[in-house]
Coordinates of C-alpha atoms in Angstrom, one line a residue:
M313 CA -0.2 -0.2 0.2
R314 CA 1.3 3.3 -1.1
T315 CA 1.3 5.9 1.8
S316 CA 1.3 9.4 2.1
I317 CA 0.9 12.3 4.6
A318 CA -0.1 15.8 4.1
T319 CA 2.4 18.5 5.0
V320 CA -0.2 20.4 7.0
C321 CA -0.2 17.3 9.6
L322 CA 3.5 18.3 10.6
S323 CA 5.1 21.2 12.5
G324 CA 8.3 22.7 10.7
T325 CA 9.1 24.3 7.4
L326 CA 8.1 22.3 4.4
E327 CA 11.7 21.7 3.9
E328 CA 12.0 19.9 7.8
K329 CA 8.5 18.1 6.6
L330 CA 9.8 16.2 3.4
H331 CA 13.2 15.0 5.6
A332 CA 10.8 13.9 8.3
A333 CA 8.4 12.0 6.2
A334 CA 11.2 10.5 4.1
R335 CA 13.0 9.1 6.9
A336 CA 9.4 7.9 8.5
G337 CA 9.4 5.9 5.4
F338 CA 6.2 7.4 3.7
D339 CA 6.0 7.0 0.0
G340 CA 4.8 10.7 -0.9
V341 CA 3.1 13.7 0.4
E342 CA 0.4 16.1 -0.2
I343 CA 1.6 19.4 -0.5
F344 CA -0.4 21.8 1.4
E345 CA -0.4 25.2 -0.6
Q346 CA 0.0 27.5 2.8
D347 CA 3.5 25.3 3.2
L348 CA 5.0 26.1 -0.3
L349 CA 3.9 29.8 -0.2
V350 CA 5.7 30.4 3.0
S351 CA 9.0 28.7 1.7
P352 CA 11.7 30.7 0.5
D353 CA 12.6 27.7 -2.1
S354 CA 11.8 27.7 -5.5
P355 CA 8.8 24.9 -7.2
E356 CA 11.6 23.3 -8.7
T357 CA 14.0 23.1 -5.7
I358 CA 11.3 21.5 -3.7
A359 CA 10.5 18.9 -6.8
G360 CA 14.1 18.2 -6.8
L361 CA 14.4 17.6 -3.0
A362 CA 11.7 15.2 -3.0
R363 CA 13.1 13.7 -5.9
D364 CA 16.1 13.3 -3.9
L365 CA 14.5 12.3 -0.7
G366 CA 12.8 9.4 -2.2
L367 CA 9.5 10.8 -2.0
S368 CA 6.5 11.4 -4.8
L369 CA 4.3 14.4 -4.7
D370 CA 0.8 13.2 -4.5
L371 CA -1.4 15.9 -4.2
Y372 CA -1.5 19.9 -4.2
Q373 CA -4.2 21.0 -2.1
P374 CA -6.4 23.0 -1.5
F375 CA -8.0 24.6 -4.5
R376 CA -11.3 26.6 -2.9
D377 CA -14.1 28.5 -3.8
F378 CA -14.5 27.2 -7.7
E379 CA -18.0 25.9 -8.7
G380 CA -21.6 27.1 -8.2
V381 CA -20.9 30.6 -9.1
E382 CA -21.9 33.6 -11.9
E383 CA -19.9 32.9 -14.9
D384 CA -18.0 36.3 -14.7
R385 CA -16.6 34.9 -11.5
F386 CA -16.1 31.5 -13.0
Q387 CA -14.0 33.1 -15.6
Q388 CA -12.0 34.4 -12.5
N389 CA -11.8 31.1 -11.1
L390 CA -10.7 29.5 -14.1
V391 CA -7.9 32.2 -14.4
R392 CA -6.7 30.8 -10.8
A393 CA -6.7 27.2 -11.8
Q394 CA -5.0 27.7 -14.8
K395 CA -2.1 29.5 -12.6
K396 CA -2.0 26.9 -9.8
F397 CA -1.9 24.0 -12.8
E398 CA 1.1 25.9 -14.1
L399 CA 2.9 25.7 -11.0
M400 CA 1.8 22.1 -10.5
T401 CA 4.0 21.8 -13.7
R402 CA 6.7 23.2 -12.0
L403 CA 6.5 20.9 -9.1
G404 CA 6.1 17.8 -11.6
M405 CA 2.5 17.4 -9.7
N406 CA -0.5 15.7 -11.6
T407 CA -3.4 15.9 -8.9
M408 CA -5.2 18.7 -7.4
L409 CA -7.5 18.6 -4.6
L410 CA -11.2 20.8 -5.4
C411 CA -12.8 21.2 -2.3
S412 CA -16.6 22.0 -2.7
N413 CA -17.4 25.8 -2.5
V414 CA -17.8 27.0 1.0
G415 CA -17.6 31.0 0.6
T416 CA -18.6 32.3 -2.8
A417 CA -21.3 29.5 -3.9
T418 CA -24.5 31.4 -5.2
I419 CA -26.2 28.7 -7.5
S420 CA -27.5 25.8 -5.9
D421 CA -28.1 24.0 -9.4
D422 CA -26.3 20.8 -10.0
G423 CA -26.5 21.1 -14.0
I424 CA -24.6 24.3 -13.4
V425 CA -22.0 22.5 -11.1
V426 CA -21.4 19.6 -13.7
E427 CA -21.0 22.2 -16.4
Q428 CA -18.2 24.0 -14.4
L429 CA -16.6 21.0 -13.3
R430 CA -16.5 19.6 -17.1
R431 CA -14.8 22.7 -18.3
L432 CA -12.2 23.1 -15.6
G433 CA -11.3 19.0 -16.6
D434 CA -11.1 20.8 -20.3
L435 CA -8.3 23.2 -18.7
A436 CA -6.7 20.5 -16.8
Q437 CA -6.7 18.0 -19.8
G438 CA -4.2 20.5 -21.3
Y439 CA -1.7 20.4 -18.4
G440 CA -2.3 16.6 -17.8
I441 CA -3.6 17.2 -14.5
D442 CA -6.3 15.5 -12.5
V443 CA -8.8 16.8 -10.2
A444 CA -10.1 15.4 -7.4
Y445 CA -13.2 16.9 -6.0
E446 CA -14.2 16.6 -2.2
A447 CA -17.3 17.3 -0.5
L448 CA -16.4 19.7 2.8
A449 CA -18.7 18.7 5.2
W450 CA -19.8 22.4 5.5
G451 CA -19.6 22.9 2.0
R452 CA -22.2 25.5 1.0
F453 CA -24.2 23.2 -1.6
V454 CA -22.3 20.1 -1.4
S455 CA -21.2 18.8 1.9
E456 CA -22.0 14.7 1.2
Y457 CA -19.4 12.5 -0.7
D458 CA -22.3 11.1 -2.6
H459 CA -23.9 14.2 -3.9
A460 CA -19.9 15.2 -5.0
W461 CA -20.0 11.6 -6.8
D462 CA -23.4 12.1 -8.4
L463 CA -21.8 15.3 -9.9
V464 CA -18.5 14.1 -11.1
R465 CA -20.3 11.3 -12.8
S466 CA -22.5 13.4 -14.6
A467 CA -19.6 15.7 -15.8
D468 CA -18.2 12.1 -17.5
H469 CA -15.0 13.8 -17.8
P470 CA -11.5 11.8 -17.8
R471 CA -9.7 14.4 -16.0
I472 CA -12.7 15.3 -13.3
G473 CA -12.8 12.6 -10.3
T474 CA -13.7 12.3 -6.9
C475 CA -11.8 12.7 -3.2
L476 CA -13.0 10.6 -0.7
D477 CA -11.7 12.1 3.0
S478 CA -12.7 10.0 5.7
F479 CA -13.4 13.2 8.0
H480 CA -15.9 15.0 6.0
I481 CA -17.8 11.2 5.3
L482 CA -17.8 9.9 9.1
S483 CA -18.3 13.2 11.0
R484 CA -21.7 13.8 9.0
E485 CA -22.7 10.1 9.9
T486 CA -23.5 9.5 6.0
D487 CA -24.5 6.3 5.0
L488 CA -21.3 4.2 3.5
S489 CA -23.1 2.0 1.4
R490 CA -22.7 4.4 -2.0
I491 CA -18.8 4.0 -1.7
S492 CA -19.3 1.0 -3.7
E493 CA -20.9 2.4 -6.5
I494 CA -17.7 4.5 -7.1
P495 CA -15.4 2.7 -9.7
G496 CA -11.9 2.7 -7.9
E497 CA -10.7 4.5 -11.3
K498 CA -12.6 7.6 -10.6
I499 CA -11.4 7.7 -7.2
F500 CA -8.5 10.2 -7.7
F501 CA -7.5 10.4 -4.0
L502 CA -8.0 8.9 -0.4
Q503 CA -7.2 11.0 2.9
L504 CA -7.7 9.3 6.1
A505 CA -8.5 11.1 9.9
D506 CA -9.7 9.7 12.8
A507 CA -11.2 12.0 15.3
P508 CA -12.9 11.7 19.4
A509 CA -16.1 11.5 19.9
L510 CA -17.3 15.3 20.3
S511 CA -20.2 17.2 20.3
M512 CA -19.3 20.6 18.5
D513 CA -19.6 22.6 15.3
V514 CA -18.0 20.3 12.7
L515 CA -15.5 23.1 11.4
S516 CA -13.8 23.4 14.7
W517 CA -13.7 19.7 15.3
S518 CA -12.0 19.3 11.8
R519 CA -9.4 21.9 12.5
H520 CA -8.2 21.2 16.0
H521 CA -9.2 17.6 16.8
R522 CA -8.5 15.3 14.1
V523 CA -5.9 12.4 14.7
F524 CA -4.4 9.5 13.3
P525 CA -6.2 6.2 12.3
G526 CA -6.4 3.9 16.1
E527 CA -6.3 7.3 18.0
G528 CA -10.0 8.2 17.7
A529 CA -13.4 6.6 17.8
W530 CA -14.3 6.0 14.3
D531 CA -14.3 2.3 12.6
L532 CA -11.6 3.3 9.7
T533 CA -11.1 -0.5 9.4
D534 CA -14.5 -0.9 7.9
F535 CA -14.3 2.8 5.9
L536 CA -10.9 2.0 4.1
T537 CA -12.3 -1.8 3.3
R538 CA -14.9 -0.2 1.5
V539 CA -12.5 2.1 -0.3
A540 CA -10.4 -1.1 -1.2
L541 CA -13.2 -2.9 -2.5
T542 CA -13.8 -0.5 -4.9
G543 CA -10.5 -1.3 -6.6
Y544 CA -9.1 1.8 -5.5
A545 CA -5.1 1.9 -6.2
G546 CA -3.8 5.2 -5.3
P547 CA -2.2 6.6 -1.9
V548 CA -3.6 6.2 1.2
S549 CA -2.9 9.4 2.7
L550 CA -3.5 11.1 6.3
E551 CA -4.8 14.4 6.5
V552 CA -5.0 15.7 10.2
F553 CA -5.5 19.3 11.4
N554 CA -4.4 18.9 15.1
D555 CA -3.0 21.6 17.3
S556 CA -1.0 19.1 19.4
F557 CA 0.5 17.6 16.5
R558 CA 1.7 20.9 14.8
Q559 CA 3.4 21.7 18.4
A560 CA 4.9 18.7 18.8
D561 CA 8.5 17.0 17.2
T562 CA 8.0 16.3 13.3
Q563 CA 10.2 13.2 12.9
R564 CA 8.1 11.8 15.9
T565 CA 4.6 12.7 14.4
A566 CA 5.6 11.3 11.4
V567 CA 6.7 7.9 12.7
D568 CA 3.2 7.9 14.5
G569 CA 1.6 8.7 11.4
L570 CA 3.2 5.8 9.4
R571 CA 2.6 3.5 12.3
S572 CA -1.5 4.4 12.0
L573 CA -1.2 3.7 8.4
R574 CA 0.8 0.2 8.8
W575 CA -1.8 -0.5 11.6
L576 CA -5.0 0.3 9.8
E577 CA -3.6 -1.5 6.2
A578 CA -2.7 -4.8 8.3
S579 CA -6.4 -4.8 9.8
V580 CA -8.1 -3.9 6.5
A581 CA -5.9 -7.0 4.8
A582 CA -7.3 -9.1 7.8
D583 CA -10.9 -7.6 7.2
V584 CA -10.8 -8.1 3.6
D585 CA -9.9 -11.7 3.8
I586 CA -12.7 -12.2 5.8
R587 CA -15.2 -10.4 3.7
D588 CA -13.7 -12.3 0.8
V589 CA -14.4 -15.8 2.5
A590 CA -17.7 -14.8 3.7
A591 CA -18.2 -13.8 0.1
R592 CA -17.6 -17.3 -1.0
G593 CA -19.9 -18.8 1.4
D594 CA -17.4 -20.4 3.6
D595 CA -18.0 -21.1 7.4
A596 CA -14.8 -20.1 8.8
G597 CA -15.7 -16.4 7.8
G598 CA -19.0 -16.5 9.6
G599 CA -19.2 -14.4 12.6
A600 CA -16.6 -12.0 12.0
R601 CA -16.9 -8.2 13.2
A602 CA -15.5 -6.0 10.3
G603 CA -13.4 -3.2 11.7
G604 CA -12.2 -5.1 14.4
G605 CA -8.8 -4.7 13.9
D606 CA -6.2 -7.6 12.9
A607 CA -5.0 -8.9 16.3
A608 CA -7.2 -12.3 16.5
R609 CA -6.9 -12.9 12.6
D610 CA -5.0 -15.2 10.4
D611 CA -2.2 -13.4 8.5
D612 CA -0.5 -16.6 7.4
A613 CA -2.2 -16.0 3.9
G614 CA 0.3 -13.2 3.2
A615 CA -0.7 -10.2 1.2
A616 CA -4.6 -9.7 0.9
G617 CA -6.6 -9.2 -2.1
A618 CA -5.9 -12.6 -3.9
G619 CA -9.5 -12.8 -5.8
S620 CA -11.5 -10.5 -4.3
G621 CA -10.6 -7.6 -6.8
I622 CA -8.3 -5.3 -4.7
A623 CA -5.9 -3.5 -6.4
L624 CA -3.9 -2.0 -3.2
D625 CA -0.8 -4.1 -1.8
L626 CA -2.2 -4.8 1.6
Q627 CA 0.2 -6.2 3.9
P628 CA -0.4 -7.9 7.1
L629 CA 1.3 -7.8 10.4
P630 CA 2.6 -10.8 12.8
R631 CA -0.4 -12.1 14.3
V632 CA -0.4 -11.0 18.1
A633 CA -3.2 -11.6 20.8
A634 CA -3.6 -9.3 23.8
P635 CA -1.2 -9.8 26.9
S636 CA -2.7 -12.5 29.4
G637 CA -1.3 -10.4 32.2
I638 CA 1.4 -8.2 34.0
D639 CA 4.9 -9.8 34.3
Y640 CA 6.6 -7.2 36.6
V641 CA 6.9 -3.6 36.6
E642 CA 10.4 -1.8 36.9
L643 CA 11.0 1.1 39.1
S644 CA 14.2 2.9 39.0
T645 CA 15.2 4.9 42.1
D646 CA 17.4 7.1 43.8
D647 CA 15.7 6.4 47.0
L648 CA 16.4 2.5 47.6
G649 CA 15.8 2.7 51.4
T650 CA 12.5 4.2 51.3
L651 CA 10.8 2.3 48.3
T652 CA 12.1 -1.0 49.6
R653 CA 10.3 0.0 53.3
Q654 CA 7.2 0.9 51.3
L655 CA 7.2 -2.5 49.5
H656 CA 7.7 -4.4 52.8
Q657 CA 5.0 -2.1 54.4
L658 CA 2.8 -3.5 51.3
G659 CA 3.5 -7.1 52.3
F660 CA 6.0 -7.7 49.5
R661 CA 9.0 -9.7 50.2
F662 CA 12.8 -9.4 48.9
I663 CA 14.0 -12.5 46.8
G664 CA 17.2 -11.5 45.7
F665 CA 19.7 -9.2 44.0
H666 CA 20.1 -9.9 40.1
R667 CA 23.4 -12.2 39.6
S668 CA 25.0 -10.0 37.5
K669 CA 23.3 -6.8 38.3
Q670 CA 24.0 -5.8 41.8
H671 CA 22.2 -2.6 41.5
V672 CA 19.2 -4.7 40.2
Q673 CA 16.9 -6.4 43.0
L674 CA 13.4 -8.1 42.8
W675 CA 10.4 -8.5 45.1
R676 CA 7.1 -10.0 44.9
R677 CA 3.7 -10.2 46.5
G678 CA 2.1 -13.8 45.2
S679 CA 2.5 -13.0 41.3
A680 CA 2.8 -9.1 41.7
R681 CA 6.3 -8.8 40.8
I682 CA 8.1 -5.7 41.3
I683 CA 12.0 -5.1 39.8
I684 CA 13.6 -2.2 41.5
T685 CA 16.9 -0.5 39.4
E686 CA 19.0 1.7 41.9
V687 CA 20.4 4.6 39.9
E688 CA 22.9 7.4 41.4
P689 CA 21.6 9.6 43.9
D690 CA 22.7 12.7 41.9
S691 CA 20.8 11.3 38.8
A692 CA 18.0 14.0 39.5
R693 CA 15.7 11.4 37.9
G694 CA 13.9 10.6 41.4
T695 CA 12.0 7.4 41.8
F696 CA 9.9 6.5 38.5
L697 CA 8.5 3.8 36.5
R698 CA 10.7 2.4 34.2
G699 CA 8.9 -0.2 32.3
I700 CA 6.6 -3.1 31.8
G701 CA 6.9 -6.7 31.2
F702 CA 3.9 -8.3 29.3
E703 CA 3.1 -11.9 29.6
V704 CA 2.3 -12.7 25.6
A705 CA 1.8 -16.2 24.0
D706 CA 4.6 -15.2 21.2
A707 CA 7.3 -13.0 22.4
S708 CA 9.2 -12.9 18.9
A709 CA 5.8 -12.3 17.3
S710 CA 5.2 -9.7 19.4
M711 CA 8.7 -8.0 18.8
D712 CA 8.5 -8.6 15.0
R713 CA 5.5 -7.2 15.0
A714 CA 6.5 -4.2 16.9
S715 CA 9.6 -3.3 14.8
L716 CA 7.3 -3.4 11.6
L717 CA 5.3 -0.8 13.6
H718 CA 8.4 1.4 14.0
A719 CA 8.9 1.2 17.6
I720 CA 12.7 1.9 19.1
E721 CA 14.1 -1.6 20.4
V722 CA 15.3 -0.9 24.0
P723 CA 19.2 -1.9 24.4
R724 CA 19.8 -4.5 27.2
E725 CA 22.8 -5.6 28.6
Q726 CA 23.3 -9.0 29.4
T727 CA 25.5 -12.0 30.1
H728 CA 25.8 -15.2 28.8
N729 CA 23.2 -17.1 30.8
D730 CA 20.5 -14.5 31.3
E731 CA 17.4 -15.2 29.5
V732 CA 17.0 -13.2 26.1
L733 CA 14.5 -10.4 26.7
R734 CA 13.3 -8.1 24.1
G735 CA 11.2 -4.8 24.5
V736 CA 10.3 -1.3 23.0
F737 CA 10.0 2.4 24.4
A738 CA 6.4 3.5 24.7
P739 CA 5.5 6.8 23.6
D740 CA 6.4 8.4 27.2
G741 CA 10.0 6.8 27.2
S742 CA 8.8 3.8 29.3
E743 CA 9.7 0.4 28.6
V744 CA 7.9 -2.4 27.3
F745 CA 9.0 -5.8 26.9
F746 CA 7.5 -9.3 25.4
H747 CA 7.8 -12.0 27.6
Q748 CA 6.5 -15.3 26.7
T749 CA 3.9 -17.1 28.8
T750 CA 5.1 -20.3 30.8
G751 CA 2.2 -21.0 33.0
D752 CA 4.9 -20.9 35.8
D753 CA 7.2 -18.3 37.1
P754 CA 8.9 -16.8 33.8
V755 CA 12.4 -17.8 33.4
W756 CA 14.1 -14.8 34.2
V757 CA 12.9 -15.0 37.7
A758 CA 15.9 -17.5 38.3
E759 CA 18.3 -14.8 37.6
F760 CA 17.1 -13.5 41.0
G761 CA 18.0 -16.8 42.6
A762 CA 14.4 -18.1 43.9
G763 CA 11.3 -19.2 42.1
G764 CA 8.2 -21.0 43.0
V765 CA 4.8 -19.8 42.2
E766 CA 2.4 -17.7 44.4
R767 CA -0.9 -16.6 43.1
S768 CA -2.4 -14.9 46.1
S769 CA -1.9 -11.4 44.7
H770 CA -0.9 -9.8 41.1
I771 CA -0.8 -6.6 39.4
D772 CA -4.4 -5.6 39.0
H773 CA -3.3 -2.3 36.6
I774 CA -1.0 0.4 36.4
N775 CA -1.7 4.1 35.9
L776 CA 0.3 5.7 33.6
A777 CA 1.0 9.6 33.1
Q778 CA 1.2 10.5 29.6
P779 CA 2.5 14.2 28.5
A780 CA -0.6 15.8 26.6
H781 CA 1.5 16.1 22.9
H782 CA 1.6 12.7 23.1
Y783 CA -1.2 11.2 24.6
D784 CA -3.0 10.1 21.2
E785 CA 0.1 8.2 20.1
A786 CA 0.2 6.7 23.4
V787 CA -3.5 5.2 22.4
L788 CA -2.2 4.0 19.3
F789 CA 1.0 2.7 20.6
Y790 CA -1.0 0.0 22.8
T791 CA -4.0 -0.5 20.5
S792 CA -1.4 -1.4 17.5
L793 CA 1.3 -3.1 19.5
L794 CA -0.3 -5.1 22.1
A795 CA -3.7 -5.2 20.8
L796 CA -5.4 -3.6 23.7
E797 CA -9.0 -1.9 23.3
A798 CA -9.4 1.7 24.2
Q799 CA -12.3 2.4 26.8
P800 CA -14.1 5.3 26.8
S801 CA -12.6 8.1 28.4
Q802 CA -13.6 9.8 31.3
D803 CA -12.5 13.3 33.1
V804 CA -11.9 13.6 36.7
P805 CA -11.7 16.7 38.8
S806 CA -8.6 17.6 40.3
P807 CA -7.5 20.6 42.2
A808 CA -5.5 21.6 39.4
G809 CA -8.2 21.2 36.5
L810 CA -9.8 17.9 34.6
V811 CA -7.2 14.9 34.5
R812 CA -8.3 13.0 31.0
S813 CA -8.1 9.1 31.5
Q814 CA -8.5 6.5 29.4
V815 CA -8.4 3.1 29.9
M816 CA -6.6 0.7 27.6
S817 CA -7.5 -3.0 28.4
S818 CA -7.3 -6.7 27.2
P819 CA -10.7 -8.2 26.1
D820 CA -10.8 -10.1 29.3
G821 CA -9.4 -7.1 31.7
A822 CA -6.2 -9.2 32.9
V823 CA -4.3 -6.3 31.5
R824 CA -5.5 -2.8 32.4
I825 CA -3.7 0.7 31.7
P826 CA -5.2 3.8 32.5
L827 CA -3.7 6.4 30.7
N828 CA -3.7 10.1 32.2
V829 CA -2.9 13.6 31.1
S830 CA -2.2 16.3 34.0
P831 CA -4.3 19.4 33.6
T832 CA -1.2 21.2 33.7
R833 CA 2.4 21.0 33.0
T834 CA 4.1 20.6 36.5
T835 CA 8.0 20.2 36.7
E836 CA 9.4 19.0 33.7
V837 CA 11.6 16.0 33.7
T838 CA 13.3 13.8 30.9
D839 CA 11.3 11.0 29.8
R840 CA 12.4 8.0 30.3
G841 CA 14.6 6.2 28.6
T842 CA 14.6 8.7 25.6
G843 CA 15.2 12.0 26.8
A844 CA 12.4 13.6 25.5
V845 CA 10.4 16.3 28.0
G846 CA 7.8 14.8 29.9
E847 CA 5.6 15.5 33.2
S848 CA 6.1 14.8 36.7
Y849 CA 2.6 14.1 36.9
P850 CA 2.5 10.8 39.6
E851 CA 1.8 7.2 38.2
H852 CA 0.8 4.2 40.1
V853 CA 0.8 0.8 40.6
A854 CA -2.0 -1.1 42.0
V855 CA -1.9 -4.5 43.5
A856 CA -5.0 -6.7 43.6
C857 CA -5.2 -8.8 47.3
E858 CA -7.6 -11.1 48.8
D859 CA -8.5 -9.3 51.9
I860 CA -8.0 -5.5 51.5
F861 CA -8.4 -5.4 55.9
A862 CA -5.6 -7.7 56.2
A863 CA -3.5 -5.8 53.9
A864 CA -4.0 -2.8 55.5
A865 CA -3.6 -4.0 59.1
T866 CA -0.2 -5.6 57.9
A867 CA 0.8 -2.2 56.5
L868 CA -0.7 -0.1 59.7
A869 CA 1.6 -2.6 61.9
R870 CA 4.7 -2.2 60.0
G871 CA 4.3 1.6 59.8
L872 CA 3.0 2.4 56.1
D873 CA 2.6 6.6 55.5
F874 CA -1.3 5.9 54.2
L875 CA -2.9 8.7 52.3
E876 CA -4.9 10.0 54.2
V877 CA -9.0 10.2 53.7
P878 CA -11.4 12.9 54.9
Q879 CA -14.1 12.4 57.2
N880 CA -16.1 14.2 54.7
Y881 CA -15.7 11.6 52.1
Y882 CA -17.2 8.6 55.0
E883 CA -19.9 10.5 55.7
D884 CA -21.0 10.9 52.1
L885 CA -20.4 6.9 51.5
E886 CA -22.8 6.7 54.2
A887 CA -25.0 9.3 52.6
R888 CA -24.6 7.2 48.9
F889 CA -24.5 3.4 49.7
A890 CA -26.0 3.3 53.5
L891 CA -23.3 1.1 54.8
D892 CA -23.5 -1.0 57.4
P893 CA -21.7 1.1 60.5
Q894 CA -19.6 -1.3 61.3
L895 CA -18.1 -1.6 58.0
L896 CA -18.2 1.8 57.3
E897 CA -16.1 2.4 60.5
R898 CA -13.7 -0.2 59.5
L899 CA -13.1 1.6 56.3
R900 CA -12.4 4.9 58.3
E901 CA -10.1 3.5 60.9
H902 CA -8.0 2.2 57.6
N903 CA -8.1 5.2 55.2
I904 CA -10.0 2.6 52.9
L905 CA -11.7 4.0 49.8
Y906 CA -15.3 2.4 48.5
D907 CA -17.0 1.9 45.5
R908 CA -19.8 0.0 44.5
D909 CA -21.6 -0.8 40.3
E910 CA -23.9 -3.2 39.5
G911 CA -21.3 -5.7 39.2
G912 CA -19.9 -5.7 42.8
E913 CA -17.6 -3.6 45.1
F914 CA -14.0 -2.3 45.2
L915 CA -12.3 -1.6 48.2
H916 CA -8.7 0.4 47.9
F917 CA -6.1 2.5 49.9
Y918 CA -3.3 4.4 48.8
T919 CA 0.4 5.0 49.8
A920 CA 2.3 8.2 50.1
T921 CA 4.0 9.3 46.7
I922 CA 7.9 8.4 46.4
G923 CA 9.2 10.9 43.4
S924 CA 6.6 10.3 40.8
V925 CA 5.0 6.6 42.1
F926 CA 2.7 5.6 44.7
F927 CA 0.9 2.1 45.5
E928 CA -2.7 1.1 45.5
M929 CA -3.9 -1.9 47.2
V930 CA -7.3 -3.1 45.8
E931 CA -9.7 -5.7 46.6
R932 CA -12.6 -6.4 44.1
R933 CA -15.6 -8.5 45.1
D934 CA -18.5 -9.9 42.5
G935 CA -17.0 -8.9 39.4
Y936 CA -16.7 -5.2 39.8
R937 CA -14.6 -4.3 36.7
G938 CA -14.0 -0.2 37.3
Y939 CA -11.2 1.3 38.8
G940 CA -13.2 3.5 41.7
A941 CA -13.4 6.7 39.4
P942 CA -15.6 8.4 42.4
D943 CA -12.8 8.1 44.6
A944 CA -10.2 9.7 42.2
P945 CA -10.7 13.4 43.2
V946 CA -10.4 12.5 46.7
R947 CA -7.0 10.9 46.1
L948 CA -6.0 13.8 44.0
A949 CA -7.0 16.2 46.6
A950 CA -5.0 14.5 49.2
Q951 CA -1.8 14.3 47.3
H952 CA -2.2 17.8 46.6
R953 CA -2.6 18.5 49.9
R954 CA 0.5 16.4 50.6
N955 CA 2.6 18.2 47.7
A956 CA 1.6 21.8 49.2
G957 CA 2.6 20.7 52.8
R958 CA -0.5 20.8 54.2

């Protein structure tokens, strides 16, 4: 599949954008007109740079306010178009995007629009240029893709085709069934963008909140599959307007964009195969959910489309399933005594030092394993969450998939008798390692001198803080590499504002990773492992136990510094849930918080924060699946008071 990206997606100069797109691995770019206008380089120089970088110049855009006007204005518009065609000839480009008229259209007459499109096609013919007509979602008279296609079909000109843009189509919730009516050769260009589910005017939604595929709420697998089945063979391009993207690192955004297309390509490859099988009446295809991603589908057949009329060369990725659990959490610290004392208070026991790395030690509570790496006191890094080991069915396939999705491998020192472990950096700089599921203690545990399977406790969830400008990238990362599913996001009140939170989880809930975005940029720190700038918003590891009161009693006896819960909270609990007075008193005595839903109950308590990390002990009763979200403001306010010294 040929990939392309609009220069408007990226920050920086046009030249920097071209270099970033080429380094990321894109095949081509769309030239956004404003980027060219502000460049000091001539069109010929830009064309030469693109050739040197191995990039095709796929689309010149946008050409606006053309059709649906009176004849005198139309003649002026033809002159404008001719000038753009001459410019495109200097660039060596042969496709222009024509947006449906928003600002100057005065004639709501399809017959006149068809004739004007046909006359534009005659002009374009002399320059060897194709015009891709796109219905903007806020177009004056043409705002739906099927209307634009009807006009193009009626114009019946070899140089006039249509452009399908997922944002303009999906934002209006237009029926997608008519996509199948469009011959692939009349789709002159395809633009993709995802978006979060928002209630706002579509123009503001488009200009500020588009994201890459897999980072929003739309089913782009189904959308692209429909387009692929038309026989479309051109570039699959990203056109994303997003304020955060245009402020972020150019190269990093380009890589994130290509990752989104490769993930989507593999999802569509699987989807096309399933639909092809279903069309042939093969029972193996029954019951598959269109647009559900490729994680659980068979991709051994290679490129999709054989026998299905697919012109796009759709390449699959190595098949992976969601992780079956958390193998370990690794913390780095320059305050070893405080951290290990807190682990002891929580019921963890020291297992041993690593046999070849004496600054690394293992602690465990049941099957919850914490690796601690001691760093120099003057490192200015404090205590932070360094990485997570995930239990996966096939570590090699997971690593191969991550590499093909352009994740950066973590360099790891190991001796000849250490288990070979491989992992990659997550967008926030933390490390993600893939560990083969064995059913017993993993092999690497023996490197700390002891084994033995314990199941009384486990990692319940890991709450990760994300820099705001990399939040969408993190959602795509965990979706595409680990087959985790994004749950609906929610905002949690804190003393500093709203904290945006979105849970990434495996289908069975064995792995839960809430991603949080701090409302403000607090003290900036160097991101874990990559040197990028992040935020010192606290993160935490939640450990499940069988008896929260026993765990709290042990912690209290060992001197744990609990995060204090105010009396007002318990009075509110009494009002909301009508709890038994004895239970309410036990909760208050142990600083335990409580929540309940239709499935069951959730009891939990928090520790004080060390560096940027704290712990949570939890007990889930009778199928409770949440995270105690109503209690989060209490925890955030208590932490705020501690930080303020009150």
